[in-house]
Rosetta silent file (secondary structure, phi, psi, omega in degrees, C-alpha in Angstrom):
SEQUENCE: MGQIISATTRYTHFSINRLDKYQIIGYILTMIYEIKIKRKLEKNLNKLPLMVQKKFFRLVLDLRDKGPEQPNWPNYSKLSPNEYHCHLRYSWVACWKHEKKSILIEVYYVGSREKAPY
SCORE:     score description
SCORE:     0.000 S_00000001
   1 L     0.000  174.363  178.148   97.683  125.350   40.176 S_00000001
   2 L    74.677   10.579  179.490   94.026  124.525   39.817 S_00000001
   3 L   -66.734  135.687  179.887   93.248  128.056   38.669 S_00000001
   4 E   -89.424  124.974  178.115   89.932  128.194   36.796 S_00000001
   5 L  -134.394  156.608  177.448   90.186  129.811   33.392 S_00000001
   6 L   -83.300  154.901 -177.730   87.912  129.885   30.382 S_00000001
   7 L   -63.867  -28.684 -177.710   88.934  127.966   27.274 S_00000001
   8 L   -77.442  -22.134 -177.354   88.991  131.159   25.210 S_00000001
   9 L  -105.524    1.792 -174.652   91.495  132.957   27.454 S_00000001
  10 H   -62.218  -32.248 -178.884   93.909  130.146   28.250 S_00000001
  11 H   -76.628  -20.295  176.256   96.413  131.252   25.599 S_00000001
  12 H   -79.815  -26.241 -179.917   96.530  134.790   26.965 S_00000001
  13 H   -85.145  -30.932 -175.204   97.406  133.523   30.447 S_00000001
  14 L  -131.636  139.674  176.767  100.013  130.952   29.433 S_00000001
  15 L   -71.172  158.247  179.623  102.479  130.870   26.567 S_00000001
  16 H   -59.299  -39.149 -179.881  102.195  128.005   24.094 S_00000001
  17 H   -61.587  -34.945 -179.133  105.568  126.627   25.291 S_00000001
  18 H   -84.076  -21.137 -176.162  104.308  126.343   28.857 S_00000001
  19 H   -66.389  -25.183 -179.930  100.907  124.934   27.919 S_00000001
  20 L   -69.416  -11.467  176.968  102.359  121.522   27.085 S_00000001
  21 L   -86.398   -5.084 -175.898  103.083  121.077   30.808 S_00000001
  22 E  -126.041  159.406  170.280   99.385  121.334   31.603 S_00000001
  23 E  -129.100  148.843 -179.787   96.192  119.644   30.512 S_00000001
  24 E  -100.257  122.006  174.459   92.748  121.158   30.491 S_00000001
  25 E  -113.872  105.932 -171.970   90.004  119.094   32.139 S_00000001
  26 L    64.213 -117.069  176.141   86.822  120.993   31.483 S_00000001
  27 L  -116.790   14.570 -179.631   87.964  124.447   32.535 S_00000001
  28 E  -101.082  128.431 -179.375   90.317  123.376   35.313 S_00000001
  29 E   -87.897  126.257  178.547   94.010  123.553   34.583 S_00000001
  30 E  -125.281  156.083 -178.474   96.032  120.633   35.968 S_00000001
  31 E   -78.282  140.599  168.845   99.742  119.849   35.928 S_00000001
  32 L  -108.970  123.361 -179.124  101.192  117.197   33.641 S_00000001
  33 L   -84.899  151.588  173.622  104.327  115.672   35.128 S_00000001
  34 E   -91.611  133.177 -178.881  107.343  114.603   33.088 S_00000001
  35 E  -109.319  125.935  176.108  108.236  110.937   33.544 S_00000001
  36 E  -110.903  125.917  178.282  111.845  109.793   33.226 S_00000001
  37 E  -109.961  122.450 -178.757  112.449  106.067   32.927 S_00000001
  38 L   -55.247  142.997 -176.696  116.008  104.974   33.601 S_00000001
  39 H   -59.435  -41.549  178.771  117.757  103.520   30.519 S_00000001
  40 H   -60.821  -38.635  179.082  118.583  100.253   32.307 S_00000001
  41 H   -65.279  -41.006  178.213  114.915   99.901   33.206 S_00000001
  42 H   -56.925  -43.005 -178.523  113.886  100.420   29.562 S_00000001
  43 H   -65.992  -33.224 -175.885  116.103   97.512   28.507 S_00000001
  44 H   -88.342  -10.468 -177.718  114.646   95.186   31.161 S_00000001
  45 H   -59.439  -37.599 -178.435  110.961   95.993   30.554 S_00000001
  46 H   -66.746  -18.732  179.881  110.666   93.409   27.768 S_00000001
  47 H   -81.521  -15.161 -179.479  111.755   90.688   30.193 S_00000001
  48 L   -76.982  154.068  174.649  108.749   91.325   32.471 S_00000001
  49 L   -58.517  148.858 -175.863  105.491   89.378   32.024 S_00000001
  50 H   -56.627  -41.637 -179.426  103.092   91.090   29.606 S_00000001
  51 H   -63.741  -37.554  178.529  100.488   91.806   32.304 S_00000001
  52 H   -68.511  -40.176  176.670  103.131   93.524   34.463 S_00000001
  53 H   -59.534  -45.186 -179.774  104.276   95.601   31.473 S_00000001
  54 H   -62.674  -43.789  178.991  100.695   96.746   30.828 S_00000001
  55 H   -65.592  -37.045  178.301  100.178   97.698   34.478 S_00000001
  56 H   -61.023  -44.449 -179.111  103.491   99.535   34.497 S_00000001
  57 H   -69.145  -30.094  172.752  102.450  101.669   31.536 S_00000001
  58 H   -66.328  -39.863  176.922   99.111  102.402   33.239 S_00000001
  59 H   -62.309  -43.216  179.320  101.075  103.502   36.306 S_00000001
  60 H   -59.633  -41.250  177.419  103.255  105.772   34.146 S_00000001
  61 H   -64.695  -40.726  177.351  100.113  107.418   32.740 S_00000001
  62 H   -64.607  -40.826  177.740   98.744  107.897   36.256 S_00000001
  63 H   -62.423  -43.188  179.765  102.049  109.394   37.398 S_00000001
  64 H   -62.166  -43.787 -173.211  102.047  111.757   34.421 S_00000001
  65 H   -86.696  -32.524 -171.853   98.456  112.875   34.957 S_00000001
  66 H  -114.720  -11.542  178.581   98.045  112.732   38.753 S_00000001
  67 L    98.449 -175.900 -171.086  101.530  113.143   40.176 S_00000001
  68 L   -73.128  -23.692 -178.954  103.764  111.058   42.424 S_00000001
  69 L   -88.380  119.455 -174.074  101.224  110.157   45.094 S_00000001
  70 L  -127.409   66.944 -175.104   99.175  107.163   43.928 S_00000001
  71 L   -66.510  -14.033  179.703   97.057  105.945   46.869 S_00000001
  72 L   -83.663   -8.666  178.576   94.724  103.974   44.563 S_00000001
  73 L   -85.722  146.311 -178.152   97.486  101.559   43.523 S_00000001
  74 L   -59.479  136.000  176.369   97.909   98.325   45.552 S_00000001
  75 L    54.999   29.555  176.331  100.337   98.538   48.471 S_00000001
  76 L   -63.041  138.187  172.808  101.260  102.131   47.611 S_00000001
  77 E  -159.333  158.693  172.767  103.515  103.728   50.194 S_00000001
  78 E   -85.187  129.580  177.019  106.093  106.444   50.676 S_00000001
  79 E   -89.114  -30.200  177.262  109.561  104.993   51.150 S_00000001
  80 E  -156.977 -179.332 -178.951  111.049  108.359   52.120 S_00000001
  81 L   -57.953  -24.545  179.917  109.962  111.997   51.761 S_00000001
  82 L  -127.494   13.997  177.978  110.624  111.868   47.994 S_00000001
  83 E  -124.375  143.354 -174.480  110.497  108.131   47.110 S_00000001
  84 E  -137.528  162.613  173.170  107.410  105.985   46.530 S_00000001
  85 E  -153.437  161.088  171.783  106.495  102.435   45.537 S_00000001
  86 E  -154.283  165.762  178.209  103.496  100.270   44.697 S_00000001
  87 E   -94.187  134.184  173.841  102.771   96.720   43.645 S_00000001
  88 E   -88.266  -36.551  170.515  101.932   95.989   40.018 S_00000001
  89 E  -147.530 -178.752 -175.478  101.095   92.398   40.929 S_00000001
  90 L   -53.816  -45.019 -174.768  101.781   90.330   44.023 S_00000001
  91 L   -99.683    2.144 -173.082  105.446   89.711   43.153 S_00000001
  92 E  -123.466  133.338 -178.623  106.152   92.824   41.065 S_00000001
  93 E  -129.298  162.231  172.488  106.781   96.387   42.246 S_00000001
  94 E  -128.506  142.827  178.503  107.620   99.798   40.820 S_00000001
  95 E  -128.296  142.012  179.592  109.621  102.515   42.600 S_00000001
  96 E  -146.875  162.023 -179.531  109.904  106.195   41.698 S_00000001
  97 E  -121.815  150.457  173.854  111.323  109.503   42.979 S_00000001
  98 E  -150.299  120.948  175.746  109.945  113.030   42.916 S_00000001
  99 L   -83.318  137.926  178.838  111.645  116.155   44.206 S_00000001
 100 L   -58.131  147.063  179.365  109.304  118.749   45.687 S_00000001
 101 L    61.624   29.588  177.185  108.517  121.752   43.460 S_00000001
 102 L  -129.575  153.333  176.407  109.576  119.812   40.365 S_00000001
 103 L  -100.749    5.117 -178.648  107.521  118.351   37.531 S_00000001
 104 E   -94.212  128.832  172.449  109.979  115.484   36.978 S_00000001
 105 E  -118.240  125.697 -178.595  109.184  111.991   38.278 S_00000001
 106 E  -108.443  117.396  175.039  111.947  109.410   37.841 S_00000001
 107 E   -86.614  117.637 -174.331  110.998  105.731   37.739 S_00000001
 108 E  -112.379   -8.610  178.110  114.116  103.909   38.902 S_00000001
 109 E  -153.994  134.201  166.762  112.949  100.323   39.467 S_00000001
 110 E  -140.412  123.851 -179.532  110.383   97.876   38.097 S_00000001
 111 E   171.088 -161.713 -176.970  110.849   94.243   38.903 S_00000001
 112 E   -69.256  148.337 -178.294  110.415   91.516   41.482 S_00000001
 113 H   -70.364  -23.305  178.838  109.782   92.634   45.019 S_00000001
 114 H   -65.482  -30.881 -178.569  112.564   90.361   46.259 S_00000001
 115 H  -101.255    7.546 -177.548  115.161   92.482   44.400 S_00000001
 116 L   -62.083  142.620 -175.411  113.542   95.856   45.103 S_00000001
 117 L   -84.970   42.958  176.756  116.013   98.512   46.287 S_00000001
 118 L  -129.786    0.000    0.000  114.244   99.365   49.550 S_00000001
């Protein structure tokens, strides 16, 4: 990744089907990750405070654009070699998984830190 290409030749190097997995920033090609949000989590998102919901969606955008490692988020840490978490607010956390050499990131928990699965 990170190969430098000109904007005029990007379609000759990559097929259109594969280009949706990448974004062009200037002339640098970067990976766009796929984010999977568990169905149970989707149902419970509306129960969270509005500010936590907004921060969660900002986190999802950061995960999509920058990948699973998010050191700029509060209390970010690796829980295991492929699991991560961070705080959305003092009492609210998000947890996600990412398998190496995959573009899929699975968010499996958003909620109070007291009930977090770690």
